[in-house]
Tab-separated table of N, CA and C in Angstrom:
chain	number	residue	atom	x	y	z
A	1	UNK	N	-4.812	-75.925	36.505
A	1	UNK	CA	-5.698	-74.777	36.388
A	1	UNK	C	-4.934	-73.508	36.041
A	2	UNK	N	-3.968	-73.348	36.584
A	2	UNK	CA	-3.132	-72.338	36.278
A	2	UNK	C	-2.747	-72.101	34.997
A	3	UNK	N	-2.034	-73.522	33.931
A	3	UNK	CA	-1.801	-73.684	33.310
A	3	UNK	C	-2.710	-73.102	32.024
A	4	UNK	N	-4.157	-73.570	32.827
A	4	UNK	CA	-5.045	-73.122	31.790
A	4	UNK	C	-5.548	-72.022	31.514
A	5	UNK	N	-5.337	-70.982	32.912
A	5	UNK	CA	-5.508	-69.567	33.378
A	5	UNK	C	-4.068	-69.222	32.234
A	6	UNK	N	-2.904	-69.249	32.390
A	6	UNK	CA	-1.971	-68.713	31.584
A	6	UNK	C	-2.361	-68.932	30.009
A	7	UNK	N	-2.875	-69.921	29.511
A	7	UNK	CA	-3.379	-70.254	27.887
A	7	UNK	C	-4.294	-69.346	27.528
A	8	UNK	N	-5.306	-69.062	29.081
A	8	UNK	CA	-6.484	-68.054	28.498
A	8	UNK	C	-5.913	-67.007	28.508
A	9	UNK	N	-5.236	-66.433	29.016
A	9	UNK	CA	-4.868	-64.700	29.477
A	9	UNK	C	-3.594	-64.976	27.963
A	10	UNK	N	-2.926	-65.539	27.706
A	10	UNK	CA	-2.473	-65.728	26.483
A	10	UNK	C	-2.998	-65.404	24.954
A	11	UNK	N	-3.974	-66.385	25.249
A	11	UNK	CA	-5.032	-65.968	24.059
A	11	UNK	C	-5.577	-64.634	24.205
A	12	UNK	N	-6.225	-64.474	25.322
A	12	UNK	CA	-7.038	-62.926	25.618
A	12	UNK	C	-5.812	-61.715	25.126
A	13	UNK	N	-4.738	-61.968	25.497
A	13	UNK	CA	-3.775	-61.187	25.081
A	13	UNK	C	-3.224	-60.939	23.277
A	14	UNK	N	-3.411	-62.078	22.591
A	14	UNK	CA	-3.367	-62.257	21.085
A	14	UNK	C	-4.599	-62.109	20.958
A	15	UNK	N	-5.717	-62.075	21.081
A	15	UNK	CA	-7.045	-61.492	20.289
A	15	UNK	C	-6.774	-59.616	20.489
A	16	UNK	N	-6.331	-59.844	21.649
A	16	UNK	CA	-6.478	-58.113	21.941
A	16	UNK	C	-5.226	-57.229	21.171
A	17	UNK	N	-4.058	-57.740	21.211
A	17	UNK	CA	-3.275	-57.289	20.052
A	17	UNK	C	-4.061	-57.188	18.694
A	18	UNK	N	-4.436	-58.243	17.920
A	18	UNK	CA	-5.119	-58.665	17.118
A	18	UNK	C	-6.044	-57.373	16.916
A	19	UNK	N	-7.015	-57.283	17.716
A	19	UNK	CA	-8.143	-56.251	17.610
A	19	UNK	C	-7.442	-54.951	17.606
A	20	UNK	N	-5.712	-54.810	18.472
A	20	UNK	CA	-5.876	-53.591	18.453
A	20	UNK	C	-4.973	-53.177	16.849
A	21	UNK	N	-4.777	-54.301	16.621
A	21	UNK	CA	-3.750	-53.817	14.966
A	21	UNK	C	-5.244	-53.390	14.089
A	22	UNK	N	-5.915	-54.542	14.536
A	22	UNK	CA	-7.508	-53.613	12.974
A	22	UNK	C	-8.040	-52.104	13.741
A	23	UNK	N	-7.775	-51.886	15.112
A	23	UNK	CA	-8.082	-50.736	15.318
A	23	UNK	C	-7.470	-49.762	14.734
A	24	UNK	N	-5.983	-50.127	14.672
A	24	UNK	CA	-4.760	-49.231	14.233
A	24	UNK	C	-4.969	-49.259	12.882
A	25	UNK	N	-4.990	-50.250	11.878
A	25	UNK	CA	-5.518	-50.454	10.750
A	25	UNK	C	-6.734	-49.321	9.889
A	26	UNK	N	-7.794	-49.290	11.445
A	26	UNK	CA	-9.089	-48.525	10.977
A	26	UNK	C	-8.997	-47.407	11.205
A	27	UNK	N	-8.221	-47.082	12.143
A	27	UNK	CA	-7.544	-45.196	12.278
A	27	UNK	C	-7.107	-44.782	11.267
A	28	UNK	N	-5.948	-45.465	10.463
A	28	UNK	CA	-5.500	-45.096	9.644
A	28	UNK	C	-6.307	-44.793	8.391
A	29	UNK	N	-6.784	-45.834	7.869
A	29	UNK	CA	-7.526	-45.656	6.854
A	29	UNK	C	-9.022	-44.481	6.985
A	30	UNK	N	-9.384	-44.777	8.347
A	30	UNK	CA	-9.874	-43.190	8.402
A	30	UNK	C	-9.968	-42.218	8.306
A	31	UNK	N	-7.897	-41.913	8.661
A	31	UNK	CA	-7.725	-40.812	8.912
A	31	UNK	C	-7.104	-40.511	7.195
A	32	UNK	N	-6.961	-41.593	6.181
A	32	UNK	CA	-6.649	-40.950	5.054
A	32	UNK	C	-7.601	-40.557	4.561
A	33	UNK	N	-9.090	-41.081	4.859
A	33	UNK	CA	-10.496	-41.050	3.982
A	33	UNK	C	-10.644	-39.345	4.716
A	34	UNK	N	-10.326	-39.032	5.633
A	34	UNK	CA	-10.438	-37.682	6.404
A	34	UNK	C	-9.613	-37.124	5.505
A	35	UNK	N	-8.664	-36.812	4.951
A	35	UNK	CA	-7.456	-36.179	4.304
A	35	UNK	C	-7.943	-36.039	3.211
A	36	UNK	N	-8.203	-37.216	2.736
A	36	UNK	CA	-8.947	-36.881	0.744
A	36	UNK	C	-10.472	-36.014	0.979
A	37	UNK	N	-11.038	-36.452	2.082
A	37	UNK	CA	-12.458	-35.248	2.247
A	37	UNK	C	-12.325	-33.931	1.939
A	38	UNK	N	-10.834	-33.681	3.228
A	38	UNK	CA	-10.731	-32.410	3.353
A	38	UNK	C	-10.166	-31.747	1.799
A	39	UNK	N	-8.882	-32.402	1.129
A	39	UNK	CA	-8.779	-32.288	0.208
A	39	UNK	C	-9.936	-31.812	-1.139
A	40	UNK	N	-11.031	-32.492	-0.893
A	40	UNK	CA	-12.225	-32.712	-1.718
A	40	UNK	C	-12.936	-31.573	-1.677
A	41	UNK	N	-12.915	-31.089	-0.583
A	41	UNK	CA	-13.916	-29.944	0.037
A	41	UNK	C	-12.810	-28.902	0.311
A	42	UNK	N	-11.858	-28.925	0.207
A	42	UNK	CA	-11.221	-27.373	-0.488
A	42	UNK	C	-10.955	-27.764	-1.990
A	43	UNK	N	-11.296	-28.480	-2.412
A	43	UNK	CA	-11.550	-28.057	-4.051
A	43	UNK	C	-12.733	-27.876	-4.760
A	44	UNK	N	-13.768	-28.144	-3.710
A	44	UNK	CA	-14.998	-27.582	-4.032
A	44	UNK	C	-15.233	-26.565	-3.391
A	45	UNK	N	-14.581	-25.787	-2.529
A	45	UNK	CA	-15.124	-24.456	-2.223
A	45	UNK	C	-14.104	-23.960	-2.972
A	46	UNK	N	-12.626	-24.010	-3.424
A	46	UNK	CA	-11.683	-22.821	-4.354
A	46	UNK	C	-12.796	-23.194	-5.384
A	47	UNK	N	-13.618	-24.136	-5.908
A	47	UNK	CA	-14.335	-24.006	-7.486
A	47	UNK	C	-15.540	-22.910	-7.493
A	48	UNK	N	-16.369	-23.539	-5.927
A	48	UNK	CA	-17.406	-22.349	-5.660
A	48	UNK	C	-16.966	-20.790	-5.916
A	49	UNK	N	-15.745	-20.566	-5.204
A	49	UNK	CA	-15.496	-18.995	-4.960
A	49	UNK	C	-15.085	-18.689	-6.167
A	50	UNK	N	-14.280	-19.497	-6.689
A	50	UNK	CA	-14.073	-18.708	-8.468
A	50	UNK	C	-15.309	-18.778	-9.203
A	51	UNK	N	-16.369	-19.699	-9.046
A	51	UNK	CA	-17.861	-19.488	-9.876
A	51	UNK	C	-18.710	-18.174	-9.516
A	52	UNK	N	-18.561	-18.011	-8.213
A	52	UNK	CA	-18.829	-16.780	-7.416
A	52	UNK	C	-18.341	-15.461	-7.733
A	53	UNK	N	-17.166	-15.284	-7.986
A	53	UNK	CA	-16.139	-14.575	-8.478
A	53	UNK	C	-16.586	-14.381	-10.015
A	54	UNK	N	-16.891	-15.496	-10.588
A	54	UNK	CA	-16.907	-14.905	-12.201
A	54	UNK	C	-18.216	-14.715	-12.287
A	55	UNK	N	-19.111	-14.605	-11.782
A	55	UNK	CA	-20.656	-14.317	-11.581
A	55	UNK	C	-20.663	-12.758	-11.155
A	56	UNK	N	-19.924	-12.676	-10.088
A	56	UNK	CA	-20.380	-11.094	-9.598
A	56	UNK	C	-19.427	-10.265	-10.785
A	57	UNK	N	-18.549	-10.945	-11.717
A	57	UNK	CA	-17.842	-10.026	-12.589
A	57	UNK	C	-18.717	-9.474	-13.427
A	58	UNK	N	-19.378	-10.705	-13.651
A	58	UNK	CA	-20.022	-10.780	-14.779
A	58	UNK	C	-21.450	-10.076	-14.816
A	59	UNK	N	-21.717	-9.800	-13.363
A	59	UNK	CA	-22.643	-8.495	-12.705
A	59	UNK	C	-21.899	-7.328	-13.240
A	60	UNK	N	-21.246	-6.911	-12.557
A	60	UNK	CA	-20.242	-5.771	-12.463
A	60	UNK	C	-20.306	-5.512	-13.882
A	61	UNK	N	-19.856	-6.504	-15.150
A	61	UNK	CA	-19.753	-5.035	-16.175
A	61	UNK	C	-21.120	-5.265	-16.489
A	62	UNK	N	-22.280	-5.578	-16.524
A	62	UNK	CA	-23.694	-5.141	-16.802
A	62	UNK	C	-24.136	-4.195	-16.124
A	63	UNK	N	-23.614	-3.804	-15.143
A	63	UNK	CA	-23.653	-2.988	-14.415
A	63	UNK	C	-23.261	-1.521	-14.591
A	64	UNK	N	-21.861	-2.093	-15.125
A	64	UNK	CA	-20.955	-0.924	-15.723
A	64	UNK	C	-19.796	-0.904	-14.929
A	65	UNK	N	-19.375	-1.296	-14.276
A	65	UNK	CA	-18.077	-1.670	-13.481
A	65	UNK	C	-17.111	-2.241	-14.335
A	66	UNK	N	-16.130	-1.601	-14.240
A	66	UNK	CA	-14.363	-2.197	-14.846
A	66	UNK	C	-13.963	-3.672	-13.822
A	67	UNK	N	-14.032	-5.008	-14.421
A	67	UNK	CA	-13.639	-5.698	-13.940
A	67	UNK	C	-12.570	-5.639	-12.822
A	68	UNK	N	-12.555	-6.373	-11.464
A	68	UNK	CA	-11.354	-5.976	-10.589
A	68	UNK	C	-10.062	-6.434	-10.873
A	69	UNK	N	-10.282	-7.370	-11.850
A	69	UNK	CA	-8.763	-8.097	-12.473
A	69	UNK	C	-8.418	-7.270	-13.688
A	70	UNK	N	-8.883	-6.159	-14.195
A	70	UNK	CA	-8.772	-5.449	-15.046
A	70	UNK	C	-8.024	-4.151	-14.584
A	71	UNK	N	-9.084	-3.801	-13.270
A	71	UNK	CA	-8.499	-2.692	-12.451
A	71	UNK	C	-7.020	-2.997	-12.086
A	72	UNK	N	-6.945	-4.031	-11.356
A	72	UNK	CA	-5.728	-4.325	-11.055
A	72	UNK	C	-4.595	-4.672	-11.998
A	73	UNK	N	-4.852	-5.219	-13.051
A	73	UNK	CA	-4.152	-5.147	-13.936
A	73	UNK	C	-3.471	-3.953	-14.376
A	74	UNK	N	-4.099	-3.282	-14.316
A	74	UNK	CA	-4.023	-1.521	-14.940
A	74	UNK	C	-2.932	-0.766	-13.526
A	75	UNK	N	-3.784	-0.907	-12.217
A	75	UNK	CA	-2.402	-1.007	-11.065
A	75	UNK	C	-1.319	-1.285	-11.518
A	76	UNK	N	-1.326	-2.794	-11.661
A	76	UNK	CA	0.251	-3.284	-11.727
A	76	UNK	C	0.939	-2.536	-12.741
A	77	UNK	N	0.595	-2.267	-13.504
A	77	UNK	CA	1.366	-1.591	-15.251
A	77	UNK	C	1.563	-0.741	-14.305
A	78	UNK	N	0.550	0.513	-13.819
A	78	UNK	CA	1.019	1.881	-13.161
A	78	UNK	C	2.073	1.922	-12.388
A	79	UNK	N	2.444	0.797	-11.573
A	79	UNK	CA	3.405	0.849	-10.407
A	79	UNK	C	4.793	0.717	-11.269
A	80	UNK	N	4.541	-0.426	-12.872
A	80	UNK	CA	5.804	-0.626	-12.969
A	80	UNK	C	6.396	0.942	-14.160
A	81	UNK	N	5.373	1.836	-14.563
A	81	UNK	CA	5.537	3.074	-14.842
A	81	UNK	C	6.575	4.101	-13.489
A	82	UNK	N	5.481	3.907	-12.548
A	82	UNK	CA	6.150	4.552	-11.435
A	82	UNK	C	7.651	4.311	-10.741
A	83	UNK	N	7.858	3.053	-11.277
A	83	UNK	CA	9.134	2.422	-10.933
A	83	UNK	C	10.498	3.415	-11.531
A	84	UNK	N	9.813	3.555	-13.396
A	84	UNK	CA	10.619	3.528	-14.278
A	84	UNK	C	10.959	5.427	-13.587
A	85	UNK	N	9.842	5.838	-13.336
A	85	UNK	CA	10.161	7.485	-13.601
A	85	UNK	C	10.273	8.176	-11.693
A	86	UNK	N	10.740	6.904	-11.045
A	86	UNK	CA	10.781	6.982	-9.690
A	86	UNK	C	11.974	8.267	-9.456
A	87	UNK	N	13.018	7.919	-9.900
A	87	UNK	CA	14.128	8.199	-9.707
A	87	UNK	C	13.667	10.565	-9.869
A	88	UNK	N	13.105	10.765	-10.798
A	88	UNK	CA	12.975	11.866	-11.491
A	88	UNK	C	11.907	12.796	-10.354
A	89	UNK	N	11.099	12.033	-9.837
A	89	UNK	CA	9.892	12.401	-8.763
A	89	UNK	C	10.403	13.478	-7.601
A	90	UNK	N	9.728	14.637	-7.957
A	90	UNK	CA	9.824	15.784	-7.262
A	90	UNK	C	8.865	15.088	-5.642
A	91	UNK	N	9.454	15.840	-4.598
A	91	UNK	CA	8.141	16.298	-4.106
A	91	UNK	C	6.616	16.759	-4.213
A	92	UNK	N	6.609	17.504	-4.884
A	92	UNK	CA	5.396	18.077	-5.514
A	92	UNK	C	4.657	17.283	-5.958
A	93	UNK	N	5.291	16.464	-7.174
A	93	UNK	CA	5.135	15.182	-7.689
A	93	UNK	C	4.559	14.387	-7.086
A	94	UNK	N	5.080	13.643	-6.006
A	94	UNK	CA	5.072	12.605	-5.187
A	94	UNK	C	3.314	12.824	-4.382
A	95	UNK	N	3.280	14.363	-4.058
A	95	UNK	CA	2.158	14.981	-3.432
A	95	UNK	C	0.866	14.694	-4.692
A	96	UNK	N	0.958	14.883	-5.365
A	96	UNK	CA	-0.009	14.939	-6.506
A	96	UNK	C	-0.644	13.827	-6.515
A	97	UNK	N	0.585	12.801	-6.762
A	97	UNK	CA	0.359	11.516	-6.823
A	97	UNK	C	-0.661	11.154	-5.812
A	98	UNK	N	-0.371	10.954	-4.569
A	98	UNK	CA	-0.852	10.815	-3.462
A	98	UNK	C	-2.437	11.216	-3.373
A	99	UNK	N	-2.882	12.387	-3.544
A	99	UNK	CA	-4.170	13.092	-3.858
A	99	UNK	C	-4.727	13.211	-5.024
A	100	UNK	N	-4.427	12.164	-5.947
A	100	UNK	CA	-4.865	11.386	-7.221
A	100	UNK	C	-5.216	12.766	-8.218
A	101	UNK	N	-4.249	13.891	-8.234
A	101	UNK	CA	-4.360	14.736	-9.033
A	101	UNK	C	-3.631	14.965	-9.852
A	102	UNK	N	-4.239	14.377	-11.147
A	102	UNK	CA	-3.636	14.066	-12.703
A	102	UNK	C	-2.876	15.440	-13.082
A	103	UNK	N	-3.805	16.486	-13.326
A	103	UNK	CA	-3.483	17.634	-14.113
A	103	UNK	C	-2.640	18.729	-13.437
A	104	UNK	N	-3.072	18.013	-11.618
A	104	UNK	CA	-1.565	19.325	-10.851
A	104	UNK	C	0.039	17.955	-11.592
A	105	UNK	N	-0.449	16.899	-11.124
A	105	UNK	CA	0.971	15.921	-11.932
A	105	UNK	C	1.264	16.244	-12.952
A	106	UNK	N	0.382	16.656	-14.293
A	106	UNK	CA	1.158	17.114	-15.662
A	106	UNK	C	1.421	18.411	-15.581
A	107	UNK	N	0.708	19.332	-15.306
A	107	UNK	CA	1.407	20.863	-14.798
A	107	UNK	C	2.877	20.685	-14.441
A	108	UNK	N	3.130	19.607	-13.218
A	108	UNK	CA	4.866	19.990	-13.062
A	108	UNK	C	5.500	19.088	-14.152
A	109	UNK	N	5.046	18.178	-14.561
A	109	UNK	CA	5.914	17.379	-15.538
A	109	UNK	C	6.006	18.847	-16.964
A	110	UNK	N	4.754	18.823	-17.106
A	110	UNK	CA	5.313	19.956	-18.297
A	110	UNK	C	5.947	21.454	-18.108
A	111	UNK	N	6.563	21.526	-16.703
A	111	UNK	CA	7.807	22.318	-16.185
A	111	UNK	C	8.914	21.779	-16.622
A	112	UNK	N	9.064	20.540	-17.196
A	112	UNK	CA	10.295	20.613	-17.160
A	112	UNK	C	10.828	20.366	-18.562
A	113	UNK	N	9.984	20.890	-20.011
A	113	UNK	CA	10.516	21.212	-21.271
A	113	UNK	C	10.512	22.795	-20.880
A	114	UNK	N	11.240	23.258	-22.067
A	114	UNK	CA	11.584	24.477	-22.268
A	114	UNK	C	11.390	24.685	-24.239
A	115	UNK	N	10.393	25.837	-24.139
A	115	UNK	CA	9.930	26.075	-25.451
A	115	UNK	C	10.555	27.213	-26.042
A	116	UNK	N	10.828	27.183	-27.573
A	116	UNK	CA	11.437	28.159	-28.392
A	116	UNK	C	10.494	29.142	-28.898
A	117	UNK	N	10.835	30.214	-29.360
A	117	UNK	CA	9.514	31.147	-29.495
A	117	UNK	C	8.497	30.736	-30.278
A	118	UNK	N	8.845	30.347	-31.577
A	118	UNK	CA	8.438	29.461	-32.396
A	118	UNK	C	6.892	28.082	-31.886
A	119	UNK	N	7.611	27.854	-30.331
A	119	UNK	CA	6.633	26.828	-30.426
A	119	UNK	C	6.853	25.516	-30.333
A	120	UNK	N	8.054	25.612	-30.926
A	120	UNK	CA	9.153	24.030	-30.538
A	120	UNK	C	9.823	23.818	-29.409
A	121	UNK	N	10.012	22.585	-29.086
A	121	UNK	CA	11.109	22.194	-27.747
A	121	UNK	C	11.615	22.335	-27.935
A	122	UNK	N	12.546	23.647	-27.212
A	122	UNK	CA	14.356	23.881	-26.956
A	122	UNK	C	15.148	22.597	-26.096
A	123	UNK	N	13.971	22.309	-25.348
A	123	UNK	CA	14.767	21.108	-23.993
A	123	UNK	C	13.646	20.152	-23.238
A	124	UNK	N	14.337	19.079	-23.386
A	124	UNK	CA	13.463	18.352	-21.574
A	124	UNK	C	14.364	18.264	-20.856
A	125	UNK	N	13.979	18.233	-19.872
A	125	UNK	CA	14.920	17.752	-18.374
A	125	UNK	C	15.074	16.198	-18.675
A	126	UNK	N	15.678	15.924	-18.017
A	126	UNK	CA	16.151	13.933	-17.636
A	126	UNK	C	15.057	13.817	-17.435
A	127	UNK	N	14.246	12.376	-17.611
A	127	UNK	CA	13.269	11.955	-16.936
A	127	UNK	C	12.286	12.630	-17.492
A	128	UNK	N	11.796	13.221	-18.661
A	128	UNK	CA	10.530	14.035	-19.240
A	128	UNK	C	9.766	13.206	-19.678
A	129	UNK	N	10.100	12.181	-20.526
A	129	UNK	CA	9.251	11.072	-21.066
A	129	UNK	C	9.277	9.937	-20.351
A	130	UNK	N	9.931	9.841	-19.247
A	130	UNK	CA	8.917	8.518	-18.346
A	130	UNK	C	8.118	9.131	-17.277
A	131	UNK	N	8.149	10.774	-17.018
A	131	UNK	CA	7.157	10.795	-16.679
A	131	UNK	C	5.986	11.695	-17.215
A	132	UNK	N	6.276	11.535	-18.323
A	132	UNK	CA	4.867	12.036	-19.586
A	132	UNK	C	4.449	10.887	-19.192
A	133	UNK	N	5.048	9.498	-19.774
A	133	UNK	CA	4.426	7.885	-20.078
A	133	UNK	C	3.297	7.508	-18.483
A	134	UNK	N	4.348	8.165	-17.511
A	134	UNK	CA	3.395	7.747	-16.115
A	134	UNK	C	1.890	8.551	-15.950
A	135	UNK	N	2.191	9.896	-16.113
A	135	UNK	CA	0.787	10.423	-16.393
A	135	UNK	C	-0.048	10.336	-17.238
A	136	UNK	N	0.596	9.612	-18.498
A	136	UNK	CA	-0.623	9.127	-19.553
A	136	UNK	C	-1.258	8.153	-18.691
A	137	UNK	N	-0.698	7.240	-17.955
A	137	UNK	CA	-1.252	5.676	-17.176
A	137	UNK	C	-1.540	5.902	-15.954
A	138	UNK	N	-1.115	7.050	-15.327
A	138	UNK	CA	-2.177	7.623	-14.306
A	138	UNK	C	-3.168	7.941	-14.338
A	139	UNK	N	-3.632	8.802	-15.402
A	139	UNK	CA	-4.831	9.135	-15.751
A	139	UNK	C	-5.855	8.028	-15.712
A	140	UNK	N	-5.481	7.088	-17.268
A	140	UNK	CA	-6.059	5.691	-17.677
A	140	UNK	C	-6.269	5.573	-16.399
A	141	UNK	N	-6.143	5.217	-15.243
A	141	UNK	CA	-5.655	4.389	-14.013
A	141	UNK	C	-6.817	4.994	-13.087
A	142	UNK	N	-6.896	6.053	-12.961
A	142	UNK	CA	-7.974	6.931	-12.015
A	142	UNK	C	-9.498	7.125	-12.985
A	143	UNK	N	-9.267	6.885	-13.948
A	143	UNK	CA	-10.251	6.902	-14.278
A	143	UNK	C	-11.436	5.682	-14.630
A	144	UNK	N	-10.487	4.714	-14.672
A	144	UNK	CA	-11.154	3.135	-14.436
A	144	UNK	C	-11.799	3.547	-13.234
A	145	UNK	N	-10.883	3.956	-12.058
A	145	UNK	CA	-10.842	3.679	-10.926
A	145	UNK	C	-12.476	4.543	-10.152
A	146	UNK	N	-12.408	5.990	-11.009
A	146	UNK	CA	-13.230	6.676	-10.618
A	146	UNK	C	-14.749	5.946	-11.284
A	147	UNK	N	-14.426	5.519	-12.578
A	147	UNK	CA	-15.989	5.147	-13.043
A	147	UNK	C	-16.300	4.286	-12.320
A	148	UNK	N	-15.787	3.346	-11.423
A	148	UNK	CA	-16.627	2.103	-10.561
A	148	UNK	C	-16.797	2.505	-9.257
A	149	UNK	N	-16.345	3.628	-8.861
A	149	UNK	CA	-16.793	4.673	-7.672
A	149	UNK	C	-17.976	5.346	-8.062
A	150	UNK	N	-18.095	5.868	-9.137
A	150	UNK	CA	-19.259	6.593	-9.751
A	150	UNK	C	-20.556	5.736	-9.392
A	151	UNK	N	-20.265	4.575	-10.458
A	151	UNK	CA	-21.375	3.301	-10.305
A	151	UNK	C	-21.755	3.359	-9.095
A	152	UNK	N	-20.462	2.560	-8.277
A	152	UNK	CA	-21.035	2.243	-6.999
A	152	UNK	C	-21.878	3.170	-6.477
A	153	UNK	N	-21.903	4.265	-6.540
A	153	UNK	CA	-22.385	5.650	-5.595
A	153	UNK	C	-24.006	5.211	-5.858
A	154	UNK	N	-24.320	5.276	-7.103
A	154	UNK	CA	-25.356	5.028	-8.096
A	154	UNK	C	-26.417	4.054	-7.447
A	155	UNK	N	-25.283	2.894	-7.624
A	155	UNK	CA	-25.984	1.613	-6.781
A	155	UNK	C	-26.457	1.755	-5.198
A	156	UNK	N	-25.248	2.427	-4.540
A	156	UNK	CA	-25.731	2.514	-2.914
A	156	UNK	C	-27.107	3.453	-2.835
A	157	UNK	N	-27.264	4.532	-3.893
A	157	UNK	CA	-28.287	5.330	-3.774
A	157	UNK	C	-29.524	4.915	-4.367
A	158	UNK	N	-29.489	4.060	-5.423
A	158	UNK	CA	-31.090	3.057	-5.639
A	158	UNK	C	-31.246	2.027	-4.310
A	159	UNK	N	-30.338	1.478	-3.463
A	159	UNK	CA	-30.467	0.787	-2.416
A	159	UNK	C	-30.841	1.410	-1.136
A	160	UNK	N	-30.761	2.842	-1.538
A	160	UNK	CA	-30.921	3.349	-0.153
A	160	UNK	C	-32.330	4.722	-0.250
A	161	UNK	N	-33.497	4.116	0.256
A	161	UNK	CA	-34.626	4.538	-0.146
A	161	UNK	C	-34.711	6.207	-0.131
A	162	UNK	N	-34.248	6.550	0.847
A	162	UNK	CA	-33.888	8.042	1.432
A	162	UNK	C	-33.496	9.111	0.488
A	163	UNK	N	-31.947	8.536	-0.069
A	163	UNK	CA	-31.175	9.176	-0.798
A	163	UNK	C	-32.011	9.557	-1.873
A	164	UNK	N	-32.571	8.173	-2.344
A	164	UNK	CA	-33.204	8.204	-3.870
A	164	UNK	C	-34.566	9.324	-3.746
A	165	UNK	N	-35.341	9.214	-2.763
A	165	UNK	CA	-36.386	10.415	-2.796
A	165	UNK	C	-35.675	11.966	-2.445
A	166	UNK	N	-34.659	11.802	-1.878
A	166	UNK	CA	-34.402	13.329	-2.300
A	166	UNK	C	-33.508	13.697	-3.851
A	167	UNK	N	-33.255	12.511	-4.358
A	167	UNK	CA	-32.303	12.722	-5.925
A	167	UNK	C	-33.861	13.075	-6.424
A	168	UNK	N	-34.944	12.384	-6.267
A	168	UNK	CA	-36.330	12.650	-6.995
A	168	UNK	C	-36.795	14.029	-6.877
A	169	UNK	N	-36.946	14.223	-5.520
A	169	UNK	CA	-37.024	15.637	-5.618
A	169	UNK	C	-36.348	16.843	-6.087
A	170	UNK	N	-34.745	16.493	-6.209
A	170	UNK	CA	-34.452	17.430	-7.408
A	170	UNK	C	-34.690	17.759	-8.894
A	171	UNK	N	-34.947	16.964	-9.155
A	171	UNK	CA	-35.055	16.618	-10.866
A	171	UNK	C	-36.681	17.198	-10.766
């Protein structure tokens, strides 16, 4: 009897290995079918958000909005302007910059030629034409920047019932 008690608990013991390798077997393959899901479903939401993304662009300039990859584009150039004419940057300068004021920025940049009676340049200082070049692309730069502030204003005020009856009542 014993004998036969040890054959069963034997066997019971090789079925149960047995069952537990297809368990181990079925984890696994689960857990890769889990991996390619997840995989699956962050490549359908990065596809959503860029369809999303090129939809509200594609709002935006019907709208009248400067694309934000445009805007930013126009950033990046500005910074690598600012790079070039870093070195030359007054204080004053630096202040201007800061309080997005173009024409106090060319006021000191055009301090630093010196004119002949005539009318011609006697002189520039070091640094005159990279930072002419930066305030040409500052400008460009604030003014993208300001027309999709403009818009927006536009938009928040047809959305906002209040505003719009007192713009009515002026006109």
């Amino acid at each position: 009897m014993r004998e036969q008690e040890i054959q069963k608990l034997e066997t019971q013991e090789k079925e149960l290995r047995r069952t537990l390798r297809s368990l181990q077997s079925l984890i696994k393959q689960a857990e890769e079918k889990l991996e390619e899901a997840k995989k699956e479903a962050a490549s359908i939401i990065e596809s959503a958000k860029a369809k999303a993304n090129e939809w509200l662009e594609k709002i935006n300039i019907r709208l009248g909005l400067i694309p934000k990859k445009d805007l930013e584009d126009k950033r990046l150039e500005l910074v690598g302007y600012y790079r070039a004419c870093e070195p030359y940057l007054t204080n004053d300068m630096r202040i201007a910059i800061n309080n997005e004021d173009v024409k106090g920025f060319g006021a000191l940049v055009s301090r630093l030629t010196a004119s002949n009676p005539d009318g011609t340049v006697a002189r520039r200082d070091p640094g005159w034409e990279e930072l002419f070049d930066f305030e040409i692309k500052f400008g460009e730069y604030l003014e993208m920047k300001n027309k999709n502030a403009k818009t927006e204003d536009i938009l928040k005020g047809l959305n906002n019932p209040e505003l719009h009856n007192r713009m009515k009542r002026r006109v």
